[in-house]
C-alpha atoms as a printed R data frame, in Angstrom:
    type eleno elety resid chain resno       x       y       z
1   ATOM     1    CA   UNK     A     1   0.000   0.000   0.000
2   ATOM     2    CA   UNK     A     2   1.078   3.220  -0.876
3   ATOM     3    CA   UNK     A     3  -0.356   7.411   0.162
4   ATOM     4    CA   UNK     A     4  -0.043   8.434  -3.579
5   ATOM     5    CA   UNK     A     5   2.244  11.715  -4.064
6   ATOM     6    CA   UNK     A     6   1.215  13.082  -7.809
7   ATOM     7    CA   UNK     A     7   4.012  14.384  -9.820
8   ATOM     8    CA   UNK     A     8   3.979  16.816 -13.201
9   ATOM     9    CA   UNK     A     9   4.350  14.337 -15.071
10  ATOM    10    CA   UNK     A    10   1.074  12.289 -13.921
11  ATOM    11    CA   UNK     A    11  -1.241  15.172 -16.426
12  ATOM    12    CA   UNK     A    12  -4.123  15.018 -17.887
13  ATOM    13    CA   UNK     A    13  -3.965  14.466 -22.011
14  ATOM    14    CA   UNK     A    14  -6.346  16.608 -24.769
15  ATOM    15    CA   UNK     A    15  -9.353  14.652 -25.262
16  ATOM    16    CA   UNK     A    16  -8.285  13.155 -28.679
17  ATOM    17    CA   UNK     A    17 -12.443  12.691 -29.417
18  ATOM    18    CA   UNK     A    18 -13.775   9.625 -30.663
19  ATOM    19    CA   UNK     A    19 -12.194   8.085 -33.530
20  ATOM    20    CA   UNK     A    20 -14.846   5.082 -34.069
21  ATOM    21    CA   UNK     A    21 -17.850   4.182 -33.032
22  ATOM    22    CA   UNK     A    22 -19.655   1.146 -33.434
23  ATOM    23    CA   UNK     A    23 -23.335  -0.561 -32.319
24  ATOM    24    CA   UNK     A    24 -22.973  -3.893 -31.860
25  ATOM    25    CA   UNK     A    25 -26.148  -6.206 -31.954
26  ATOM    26    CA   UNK     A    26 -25.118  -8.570 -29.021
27  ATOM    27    CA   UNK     A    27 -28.469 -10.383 -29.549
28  ATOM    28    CA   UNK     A    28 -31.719 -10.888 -27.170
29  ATOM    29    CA   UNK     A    29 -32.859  -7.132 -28.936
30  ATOM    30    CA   UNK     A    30 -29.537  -5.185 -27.511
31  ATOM    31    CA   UNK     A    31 -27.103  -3.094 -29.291
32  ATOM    32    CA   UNK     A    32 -24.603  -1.712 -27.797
33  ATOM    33    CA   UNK     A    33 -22.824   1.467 -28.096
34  ATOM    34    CA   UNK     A    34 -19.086   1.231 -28.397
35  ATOM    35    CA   UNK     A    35 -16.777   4.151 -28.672
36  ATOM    36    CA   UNK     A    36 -12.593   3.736 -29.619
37  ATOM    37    CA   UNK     A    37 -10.151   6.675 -28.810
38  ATOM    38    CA   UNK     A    38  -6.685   7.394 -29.659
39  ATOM    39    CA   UNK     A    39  -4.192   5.096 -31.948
40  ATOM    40    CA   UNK     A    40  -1.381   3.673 -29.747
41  ATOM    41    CA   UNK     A    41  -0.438   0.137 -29.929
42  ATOM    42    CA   UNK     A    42  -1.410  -0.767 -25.959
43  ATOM    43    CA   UNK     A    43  -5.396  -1.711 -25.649
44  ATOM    44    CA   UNK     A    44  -7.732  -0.396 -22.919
45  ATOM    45    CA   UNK     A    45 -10.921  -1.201 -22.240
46  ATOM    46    CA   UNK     A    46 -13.195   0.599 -19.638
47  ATOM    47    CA   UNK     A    47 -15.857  -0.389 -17.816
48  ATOM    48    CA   UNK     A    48 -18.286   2.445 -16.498
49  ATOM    49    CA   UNK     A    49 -19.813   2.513 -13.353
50  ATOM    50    CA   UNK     A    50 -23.498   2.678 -11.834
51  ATOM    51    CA   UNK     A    51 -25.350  -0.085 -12.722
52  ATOM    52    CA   UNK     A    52 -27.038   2.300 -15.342
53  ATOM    53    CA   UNK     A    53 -24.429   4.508 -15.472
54  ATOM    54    CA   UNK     A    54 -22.653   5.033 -19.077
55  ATOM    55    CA   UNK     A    55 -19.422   6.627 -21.067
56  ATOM    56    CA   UNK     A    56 -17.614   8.909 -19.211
57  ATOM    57    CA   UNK     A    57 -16.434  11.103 -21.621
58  ATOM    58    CA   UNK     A    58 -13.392  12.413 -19.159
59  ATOM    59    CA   UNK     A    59 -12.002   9.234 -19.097
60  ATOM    60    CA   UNK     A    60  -9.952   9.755 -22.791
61  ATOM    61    CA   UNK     A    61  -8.146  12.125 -21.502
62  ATOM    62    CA   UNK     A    62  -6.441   9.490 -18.770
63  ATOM    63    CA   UNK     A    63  -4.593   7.844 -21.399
64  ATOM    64    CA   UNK     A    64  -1.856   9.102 -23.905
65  ATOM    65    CA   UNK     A    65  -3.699   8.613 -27.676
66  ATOM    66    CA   UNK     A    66  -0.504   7.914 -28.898
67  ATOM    67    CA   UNK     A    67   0.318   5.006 -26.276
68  ATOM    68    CA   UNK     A    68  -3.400   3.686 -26.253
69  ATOM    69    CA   UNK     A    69  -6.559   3.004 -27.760
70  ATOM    70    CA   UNK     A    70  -8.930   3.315 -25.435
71  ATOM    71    CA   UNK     A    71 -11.893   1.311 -25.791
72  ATOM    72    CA   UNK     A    72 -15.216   2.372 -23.935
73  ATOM    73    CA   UNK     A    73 -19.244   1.039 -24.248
74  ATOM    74    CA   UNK     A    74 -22.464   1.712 -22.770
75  ATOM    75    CA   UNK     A    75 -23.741  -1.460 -20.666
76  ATOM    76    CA   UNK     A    76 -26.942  -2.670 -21.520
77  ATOM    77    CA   UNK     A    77 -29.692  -0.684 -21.786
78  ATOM    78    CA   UNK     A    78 -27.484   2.303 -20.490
79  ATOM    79    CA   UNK     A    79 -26.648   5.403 -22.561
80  ATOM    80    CA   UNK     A    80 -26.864   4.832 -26.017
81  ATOM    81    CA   UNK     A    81 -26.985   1.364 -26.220
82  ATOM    82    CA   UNK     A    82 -30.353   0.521 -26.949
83  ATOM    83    CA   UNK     A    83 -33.571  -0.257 -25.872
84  ATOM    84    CA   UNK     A    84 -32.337   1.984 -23.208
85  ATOM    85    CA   UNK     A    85 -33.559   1.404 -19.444
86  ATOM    86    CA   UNK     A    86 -34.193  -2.693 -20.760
87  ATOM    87    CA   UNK     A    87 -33.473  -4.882 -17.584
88  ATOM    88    CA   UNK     A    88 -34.641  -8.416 -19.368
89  ATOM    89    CA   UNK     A    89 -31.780 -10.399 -21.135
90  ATOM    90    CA   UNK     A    90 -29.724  -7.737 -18.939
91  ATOM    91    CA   UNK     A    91 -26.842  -9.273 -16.041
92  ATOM    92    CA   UNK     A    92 -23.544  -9.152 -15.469
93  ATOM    93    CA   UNK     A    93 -22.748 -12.911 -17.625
94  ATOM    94    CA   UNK     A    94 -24.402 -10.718 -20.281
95  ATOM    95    CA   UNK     A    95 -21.751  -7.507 -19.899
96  ATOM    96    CA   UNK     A    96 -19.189 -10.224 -19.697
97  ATOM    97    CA   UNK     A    97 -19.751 -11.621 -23.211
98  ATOM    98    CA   UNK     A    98 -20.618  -8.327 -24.540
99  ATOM    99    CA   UNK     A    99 -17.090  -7.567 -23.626
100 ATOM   100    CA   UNK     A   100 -15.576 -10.398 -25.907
101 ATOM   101    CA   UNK     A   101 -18.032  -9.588 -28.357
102 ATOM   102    CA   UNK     A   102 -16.251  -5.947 -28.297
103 ATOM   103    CA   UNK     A   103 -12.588  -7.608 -28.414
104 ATOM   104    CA   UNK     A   104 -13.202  -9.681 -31.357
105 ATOM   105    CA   UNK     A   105 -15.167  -7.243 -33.540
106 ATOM   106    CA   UNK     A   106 -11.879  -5.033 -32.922
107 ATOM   107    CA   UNK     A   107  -9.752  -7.535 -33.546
108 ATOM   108    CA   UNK     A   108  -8.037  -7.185 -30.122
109 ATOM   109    CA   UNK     A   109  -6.227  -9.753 -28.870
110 ATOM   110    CA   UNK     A   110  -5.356  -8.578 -25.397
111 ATOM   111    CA   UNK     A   111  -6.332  -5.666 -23.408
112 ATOM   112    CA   UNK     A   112  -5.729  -3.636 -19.845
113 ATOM   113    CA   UNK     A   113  -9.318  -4.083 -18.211
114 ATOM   114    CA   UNK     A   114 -10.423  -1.088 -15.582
115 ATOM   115    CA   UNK     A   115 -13.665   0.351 -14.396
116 ATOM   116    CA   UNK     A   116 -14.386   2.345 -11.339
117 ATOM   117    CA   UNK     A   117 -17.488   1.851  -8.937
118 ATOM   118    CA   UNK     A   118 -19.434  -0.641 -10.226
119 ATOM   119    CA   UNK     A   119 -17.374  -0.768 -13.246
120 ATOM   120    CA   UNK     A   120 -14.764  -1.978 -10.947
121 ATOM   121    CA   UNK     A   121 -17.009  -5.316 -10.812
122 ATOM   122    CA   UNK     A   122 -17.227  -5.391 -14.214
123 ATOM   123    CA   UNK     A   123 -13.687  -5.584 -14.895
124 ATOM   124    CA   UNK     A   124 -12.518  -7.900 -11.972
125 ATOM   125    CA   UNK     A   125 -15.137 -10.015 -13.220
126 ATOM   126    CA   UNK     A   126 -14.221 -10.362 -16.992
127 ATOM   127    CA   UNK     A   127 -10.817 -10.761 -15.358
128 ATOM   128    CA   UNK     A   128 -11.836 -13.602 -13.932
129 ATOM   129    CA   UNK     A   129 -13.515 -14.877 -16.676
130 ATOM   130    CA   UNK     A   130 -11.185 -14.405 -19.792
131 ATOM   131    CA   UNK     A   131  -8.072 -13.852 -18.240
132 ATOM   132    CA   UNK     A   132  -6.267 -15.002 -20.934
133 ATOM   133    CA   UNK     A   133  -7.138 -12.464 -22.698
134 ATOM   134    CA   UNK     A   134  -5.907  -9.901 -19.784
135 ATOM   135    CA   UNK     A   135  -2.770  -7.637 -19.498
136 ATOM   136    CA   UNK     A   136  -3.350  -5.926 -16.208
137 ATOM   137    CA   UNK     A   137  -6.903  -4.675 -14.239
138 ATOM   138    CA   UNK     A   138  -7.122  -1.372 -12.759
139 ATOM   139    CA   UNK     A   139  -9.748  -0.419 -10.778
140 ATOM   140    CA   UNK     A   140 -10.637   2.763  -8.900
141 ATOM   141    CA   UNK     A   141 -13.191   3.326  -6.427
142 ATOM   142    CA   UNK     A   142 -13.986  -0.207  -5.830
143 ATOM   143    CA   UNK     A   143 -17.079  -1.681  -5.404
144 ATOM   144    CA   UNK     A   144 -17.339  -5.355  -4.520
145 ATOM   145    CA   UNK     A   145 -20.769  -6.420  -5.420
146 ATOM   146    CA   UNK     A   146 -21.979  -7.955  -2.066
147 ATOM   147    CA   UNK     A   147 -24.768  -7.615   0.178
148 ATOM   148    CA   UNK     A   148 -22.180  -5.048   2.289
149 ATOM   149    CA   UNK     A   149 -21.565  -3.187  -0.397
150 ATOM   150    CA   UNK     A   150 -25.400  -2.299  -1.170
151 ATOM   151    CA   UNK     A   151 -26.060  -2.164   2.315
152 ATOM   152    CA   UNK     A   152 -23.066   0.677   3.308
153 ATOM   153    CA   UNK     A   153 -24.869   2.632   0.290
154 ATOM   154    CA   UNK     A   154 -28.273   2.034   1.317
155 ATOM   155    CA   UNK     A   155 -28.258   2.833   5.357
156 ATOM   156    CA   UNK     A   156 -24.756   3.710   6.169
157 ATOM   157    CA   UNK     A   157 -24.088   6.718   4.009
158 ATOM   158    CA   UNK     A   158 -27.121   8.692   5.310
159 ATOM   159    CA   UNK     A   159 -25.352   8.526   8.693
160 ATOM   160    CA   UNK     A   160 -22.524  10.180   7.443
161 ATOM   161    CA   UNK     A   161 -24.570  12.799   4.709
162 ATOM   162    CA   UNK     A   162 -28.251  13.194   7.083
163 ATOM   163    CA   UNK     A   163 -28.709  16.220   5.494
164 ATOM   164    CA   UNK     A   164 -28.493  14.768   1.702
165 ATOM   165    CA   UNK     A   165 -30.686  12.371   2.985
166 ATOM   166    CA   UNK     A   166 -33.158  14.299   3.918
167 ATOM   167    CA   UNK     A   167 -33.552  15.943   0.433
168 ATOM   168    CA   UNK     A   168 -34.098  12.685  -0.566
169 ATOM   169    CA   UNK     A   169 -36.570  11.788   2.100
170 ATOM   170    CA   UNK     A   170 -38.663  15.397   1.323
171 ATOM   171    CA   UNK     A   171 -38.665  14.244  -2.249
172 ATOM   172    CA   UNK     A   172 -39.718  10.141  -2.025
173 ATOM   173    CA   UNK     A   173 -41.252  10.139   1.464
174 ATOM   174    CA   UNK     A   174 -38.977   7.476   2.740
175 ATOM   175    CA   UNK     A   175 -39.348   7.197   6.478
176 ATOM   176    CA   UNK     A   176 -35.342   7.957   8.689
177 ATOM   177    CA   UNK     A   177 -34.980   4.223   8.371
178 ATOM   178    CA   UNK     A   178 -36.718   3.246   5.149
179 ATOM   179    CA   UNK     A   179 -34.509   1.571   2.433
180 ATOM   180    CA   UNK     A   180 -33.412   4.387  -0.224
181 ATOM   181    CA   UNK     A   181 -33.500   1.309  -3.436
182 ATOM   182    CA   UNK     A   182 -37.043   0.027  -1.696
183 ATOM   183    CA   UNK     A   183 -38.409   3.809  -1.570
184 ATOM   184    CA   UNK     A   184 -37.592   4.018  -4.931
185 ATOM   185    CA   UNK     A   185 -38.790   0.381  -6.133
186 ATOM   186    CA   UNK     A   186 -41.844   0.958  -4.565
187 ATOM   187    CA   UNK     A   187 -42.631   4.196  -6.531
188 ATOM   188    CA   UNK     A   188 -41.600   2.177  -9.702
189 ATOM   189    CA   UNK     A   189 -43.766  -0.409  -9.149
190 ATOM   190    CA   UNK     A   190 -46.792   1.955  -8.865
191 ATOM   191    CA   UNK     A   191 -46.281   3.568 -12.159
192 ATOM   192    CA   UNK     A   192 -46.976   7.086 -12.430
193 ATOM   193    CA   UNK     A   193 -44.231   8.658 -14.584
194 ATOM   194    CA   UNK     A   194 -43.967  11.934 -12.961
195 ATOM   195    CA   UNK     A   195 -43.333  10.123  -9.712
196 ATOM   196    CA   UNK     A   196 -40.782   7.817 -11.127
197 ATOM   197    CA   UNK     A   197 -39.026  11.072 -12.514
198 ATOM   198    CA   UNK     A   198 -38.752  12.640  -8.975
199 ATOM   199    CA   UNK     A   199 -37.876   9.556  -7.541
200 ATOM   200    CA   UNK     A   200 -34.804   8.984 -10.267
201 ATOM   201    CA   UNK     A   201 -33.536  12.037  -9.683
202 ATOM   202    CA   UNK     A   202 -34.285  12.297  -5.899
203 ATOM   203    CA   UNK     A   203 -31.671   8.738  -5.759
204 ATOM   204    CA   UNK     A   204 -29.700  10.094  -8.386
205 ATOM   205    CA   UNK     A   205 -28.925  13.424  -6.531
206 ATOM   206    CA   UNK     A   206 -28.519  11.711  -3.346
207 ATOM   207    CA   UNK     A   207 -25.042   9.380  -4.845
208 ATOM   208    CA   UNK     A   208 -23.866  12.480  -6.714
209 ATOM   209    CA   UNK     A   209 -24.193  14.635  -3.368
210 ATOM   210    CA   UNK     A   210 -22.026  12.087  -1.525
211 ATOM   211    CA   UNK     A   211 -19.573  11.009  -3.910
212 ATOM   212    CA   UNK     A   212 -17.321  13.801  -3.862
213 ATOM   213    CA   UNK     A   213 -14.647  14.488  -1.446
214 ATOM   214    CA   UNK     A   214 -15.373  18.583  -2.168
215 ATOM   215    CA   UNK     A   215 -19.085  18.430  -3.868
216 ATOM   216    CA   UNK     A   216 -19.554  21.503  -5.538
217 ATOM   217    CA   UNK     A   217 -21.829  24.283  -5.156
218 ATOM   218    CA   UNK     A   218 -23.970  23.396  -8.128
219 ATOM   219    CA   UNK     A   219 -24.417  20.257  -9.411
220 ATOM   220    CA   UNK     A   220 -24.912  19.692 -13.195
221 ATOM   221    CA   UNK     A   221 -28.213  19.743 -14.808
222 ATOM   222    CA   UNK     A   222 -29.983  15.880 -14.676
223 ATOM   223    CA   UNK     A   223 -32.790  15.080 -17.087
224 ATOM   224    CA   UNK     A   224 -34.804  13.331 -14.988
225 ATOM   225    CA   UNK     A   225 -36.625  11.047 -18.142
226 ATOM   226    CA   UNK     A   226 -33.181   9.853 -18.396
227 ATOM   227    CA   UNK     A   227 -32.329   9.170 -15.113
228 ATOM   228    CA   UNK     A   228 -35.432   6.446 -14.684
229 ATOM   229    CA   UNK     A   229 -33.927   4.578 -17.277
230 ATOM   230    CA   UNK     A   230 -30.744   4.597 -15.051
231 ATOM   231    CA   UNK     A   231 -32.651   3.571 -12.038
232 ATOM   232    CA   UNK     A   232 -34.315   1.072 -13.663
233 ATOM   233    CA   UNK     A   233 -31.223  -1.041 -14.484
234 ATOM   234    CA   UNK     A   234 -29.457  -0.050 -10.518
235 ATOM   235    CA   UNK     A   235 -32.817  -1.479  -9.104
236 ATOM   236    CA   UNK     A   236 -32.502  -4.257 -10.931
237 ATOM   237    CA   UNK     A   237 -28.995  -5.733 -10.134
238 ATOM   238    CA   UNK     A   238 -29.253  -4.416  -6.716
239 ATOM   239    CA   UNK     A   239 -32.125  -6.844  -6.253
240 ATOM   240    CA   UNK     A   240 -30.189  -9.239  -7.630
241 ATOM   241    CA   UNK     A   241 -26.996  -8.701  -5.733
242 ATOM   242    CA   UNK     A   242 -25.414  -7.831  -8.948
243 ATOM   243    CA   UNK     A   243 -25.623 -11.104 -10.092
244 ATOM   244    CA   UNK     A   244 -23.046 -12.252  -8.032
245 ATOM   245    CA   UNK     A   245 -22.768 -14.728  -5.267
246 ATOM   246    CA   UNK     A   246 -23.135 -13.422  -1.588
247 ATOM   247    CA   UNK     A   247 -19.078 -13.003  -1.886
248 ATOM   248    CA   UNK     A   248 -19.407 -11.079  -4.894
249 ATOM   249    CA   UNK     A   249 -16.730 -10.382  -7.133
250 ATOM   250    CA   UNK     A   250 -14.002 -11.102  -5.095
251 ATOM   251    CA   UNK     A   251 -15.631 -15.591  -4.924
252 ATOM   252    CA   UNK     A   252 -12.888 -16.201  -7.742
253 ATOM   253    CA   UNK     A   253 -10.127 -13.880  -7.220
254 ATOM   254    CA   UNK     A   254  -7.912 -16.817  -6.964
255 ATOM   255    CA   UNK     A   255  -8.134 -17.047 -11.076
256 ATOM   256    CA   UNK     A   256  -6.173 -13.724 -11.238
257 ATOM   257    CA   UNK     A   257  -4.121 -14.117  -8.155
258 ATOM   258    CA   UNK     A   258  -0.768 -13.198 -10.231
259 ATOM   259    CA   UNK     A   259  -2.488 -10.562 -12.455
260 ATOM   260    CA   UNK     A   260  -0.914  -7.307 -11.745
261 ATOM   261    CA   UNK     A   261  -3.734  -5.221 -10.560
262 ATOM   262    CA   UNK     A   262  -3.742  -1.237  -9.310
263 ATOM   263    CA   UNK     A   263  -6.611  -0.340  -6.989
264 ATOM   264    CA   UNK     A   264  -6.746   3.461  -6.542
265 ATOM   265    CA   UNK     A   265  -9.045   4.095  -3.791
266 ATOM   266    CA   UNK     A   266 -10.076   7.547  -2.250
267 ATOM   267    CA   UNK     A   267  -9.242   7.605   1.577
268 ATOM   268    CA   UNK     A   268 -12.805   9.250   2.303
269 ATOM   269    CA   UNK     A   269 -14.856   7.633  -0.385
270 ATOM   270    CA   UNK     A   270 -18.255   7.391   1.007
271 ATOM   271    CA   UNK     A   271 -20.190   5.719  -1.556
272 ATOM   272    CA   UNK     A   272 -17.508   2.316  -1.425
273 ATOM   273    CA   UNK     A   273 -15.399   2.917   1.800
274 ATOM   274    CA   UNK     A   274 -11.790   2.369   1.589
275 ATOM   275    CA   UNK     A   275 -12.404  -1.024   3.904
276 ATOM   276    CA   UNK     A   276 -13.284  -2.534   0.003
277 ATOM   277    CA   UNK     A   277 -10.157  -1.480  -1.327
278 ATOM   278    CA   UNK     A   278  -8.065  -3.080   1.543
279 ATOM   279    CA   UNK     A   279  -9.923  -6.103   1.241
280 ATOM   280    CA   UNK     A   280  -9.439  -6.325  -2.313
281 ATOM   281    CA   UNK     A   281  -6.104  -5.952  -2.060
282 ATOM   282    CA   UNK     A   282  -5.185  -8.720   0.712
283 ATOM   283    CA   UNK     A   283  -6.718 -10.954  -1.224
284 ATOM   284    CA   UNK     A   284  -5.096 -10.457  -4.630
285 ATOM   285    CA   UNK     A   285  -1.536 -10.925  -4.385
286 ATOM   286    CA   UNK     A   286  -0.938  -9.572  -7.869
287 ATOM   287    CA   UNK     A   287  -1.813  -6.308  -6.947
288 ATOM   288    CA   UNK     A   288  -0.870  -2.827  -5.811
289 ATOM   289    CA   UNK     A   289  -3.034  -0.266  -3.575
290 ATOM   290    CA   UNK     A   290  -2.693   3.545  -3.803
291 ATOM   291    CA   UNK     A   291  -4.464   5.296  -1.369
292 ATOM   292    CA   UNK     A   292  -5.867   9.056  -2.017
293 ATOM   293    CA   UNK     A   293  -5.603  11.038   0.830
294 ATOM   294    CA   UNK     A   294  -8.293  14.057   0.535
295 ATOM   295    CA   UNK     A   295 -10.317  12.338  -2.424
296 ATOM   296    CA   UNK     A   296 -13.610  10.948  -2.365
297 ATOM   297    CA   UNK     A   297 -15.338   8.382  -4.673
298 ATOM   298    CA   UNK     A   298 -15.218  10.173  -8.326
299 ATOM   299    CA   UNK     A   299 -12.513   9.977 -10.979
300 ATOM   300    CA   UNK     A   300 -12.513  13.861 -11.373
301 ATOM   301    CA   UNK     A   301 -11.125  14.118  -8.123
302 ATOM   302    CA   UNK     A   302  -7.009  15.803  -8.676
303 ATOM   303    CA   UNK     A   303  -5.228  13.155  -6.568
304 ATOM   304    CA   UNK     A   304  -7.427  10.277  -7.838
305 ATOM   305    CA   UNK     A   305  -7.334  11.529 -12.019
306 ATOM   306    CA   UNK     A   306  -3.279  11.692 -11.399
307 ATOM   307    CA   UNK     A   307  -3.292   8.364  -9.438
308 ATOM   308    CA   UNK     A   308  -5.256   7.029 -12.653
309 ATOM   309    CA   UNK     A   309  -3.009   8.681 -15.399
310 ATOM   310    CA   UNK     A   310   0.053   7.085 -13.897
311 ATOM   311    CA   UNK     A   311  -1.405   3.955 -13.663
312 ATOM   312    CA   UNK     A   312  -2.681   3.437 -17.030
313 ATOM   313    CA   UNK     A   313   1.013   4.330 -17.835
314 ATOM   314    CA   UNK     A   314   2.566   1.928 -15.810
315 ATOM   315    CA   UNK     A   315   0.231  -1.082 -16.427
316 ATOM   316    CA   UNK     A   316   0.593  -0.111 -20.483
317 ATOM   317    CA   UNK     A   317   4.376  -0.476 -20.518
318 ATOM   318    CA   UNK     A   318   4.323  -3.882 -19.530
C-alpha cells in the first residue's frame, strides 16, 4: 500500500475525441454502443460505473492517444446502447460476453481491463472470466458487489450525509430508516411517470451529493426522463446482488491471483469505503493499492485523475 504523491508528469492528455464508433447487436434485442479513442499500440478497455451509469467522456483524456486506444461502451440498456432502461436479457454474464463480443469485432487480442465503482465489478469479473485475454486490471473506487456493499450505500451513508438524505426523504417520502433502493422500487412499481421522474432524480442526486470528497456548489443539470432509465437497471442488479454470489466479485479472485492489478481508492470515499479497497487488495496478491488522501469516490477528483493517469502508464508499458 502506498499514500499516492502526484508528480507533473502524472497530467491530464487533450481529449483526442472519438475516432470510431460502433453498435454492436449482441443479440436478445440489444445493441450496444461502443466508442474507440486514440491510436497507440497498448489496448484499454473501460468499464463504467453505476449499474445504469454510461461513457464517461473524461475518461480519454487518462490515457496518452498515442500510447493507447482506449476502448469504452455503454452497458446494456445504459446510454446509447439501446432499448435503453431494458433490464430483461440484462446481467452481469451478459456484460461479460458483450465484452468479448467488443474484443473480437476489434480484432483485439489482449487488453488492460479497468472500471471504477461498479465498473470496478465489471472488470474484476471479466478478469476472472477471460483472463487469458488480460494484461493488467485497474480499478478505482472499488465496489465489490456484495450484500455489504449495497447495504453501506443504502443505510450507512445517510449517517454520514443526514442532510443529503433528507432531500431525498422530502422528495420520495422514505421514512429515517426506510430503504433508499425500496423507496424508490416501490414508486416504480406503482407507475406514475412523474413520480418515477422525482424519484430517479431524488436517488440520483442523493449518490452524486455524496460522492465527492469537495461536492460543488452546483451540481450539473440531470434530465430526470433519463435518469429512470438509469434507475431502472441499478434497481434491478441491486435486487439481484449484482448477479453475483453473496461473496461477490471477489468468490474467484484466486483465477487472477498473479495478475498485476492497481486499486486506486479515495481515503474518504463514502459511496464504497476504503475497507473494500483493503480487502481487495489482501486478497489479490498480484496487486498494488494507492491510497488518495483528501479524495472521495469520483474519478474527477485531482489526486485520484493523477493516481489514474500514472497507472494506465505503468500497467501499459508492460
Amino acid at each position: 500500500m502506498e499514500n499516492f504523491m502526484p508528480s507533473d508528469s502524472d497530467r491530464l492528455f487533450d481529449d483526442p475525441g472519438v475516432t470510431t464508433r460502433l453498435m454492436l447487436d449482441v443479440g436478445d434485442g440489444h445493441c450496444i454502443n461502443v466508442e474507440v479513442s486514440g491510436h497507440g499500440p497498448n489496448y484499454v478497455i473501460s468499464c463504467h460505473g453505476g449499474p445504469g451509469g454510461q461513457i464517461d467522456p473524461f475518461v480519454r483524456r487518462l490515457a496518452n492517444p498515442d500510447d493507447v486506444t482506449l476502448v469504452q461502451f455503454d452497458q446494456r440498456g445504459c446510454g446509447l446502447s439501446t432499448p435503453r432502461g431494458e433490464t430483461k436479457s440484462n446481467t452481469l454474464p451478459h456484460t461479460l460476453e458483450d465484452m468479448e463480443t467488443i474484443r473480437k469485432a476489434l480484432g483485439i487480442d489482449k487488453w488492460v481491463v479497468t472500471g471504477g465503482s461498479w465498473g470496478a465489478t465489471v472488470a474484476l469479473a471479466y478478469a476472472q472470466s477471460y483472463h487469458e485475454h488480460v494484461v493488467g486490471v485497474i480499478v478505482r473506487g472499488a465496489f465489490l458487489s456484495d450484500p455489504e456493499g449495497f447495504e453501506w450505500f443504502d443505510f450507512t451513508v445517510r449517517q454520514i450525509f443526514p442532510d443529503v438524505f433528507e432531500e431525498f426523504a422530502q422528495a420520495t417520502g422514505a421514512g429515517p430508516s426506510a430503504s433508499v433502493y425500496d423507496t424508490v422500487e416501490a414508486i416504480f412499481q406503482k407507475g406514475d411517470r412523474a413520480n418515477m421522474e422525482r424519484a430517479a432524480l431524488a436517488l440520483t442526486l442523493y449518490e452524486e451529493k455524496s460522492a465527492s470528497f469537495n461536492p460543488p456548489d452546483n451540481l450539473p443539470e440531470f434530465d430526470a426522463s433519463l435518469c429512470v432509465d438509469g434507475i431502472k437497471i441499478a434497481l434491478h442488479y441491486r435486487s439481484n446482488n449484482g448477479f453475483l454470489s453473496p461473496k461477490g466479485v471477489l468468490l474467484n479472485i484466486d483465477r487472477i491471483a498473479n495478475l498485476p492489478g492497481i486499486i486506486v481508492h479515495g481515503r474518504y470515499d463514502i459511496v464504497c469505503p476504503v475497507g473494500n479497497a483493503h480487502r481487495l487488495h489482501a486478497v489479490w496478491p498480484g496487486s498494488k493499492l494507492i491510497l488518495c488522501d483528501q479524495s472521495g469516490h469520483l474519478t474527477s477528483e485531482p489526486l485520484i485523475t493523477a493516481a489514474m493517469v500514472r497507472s494506465l502508464e505503468a500497467l501499459c508499458t508492460l
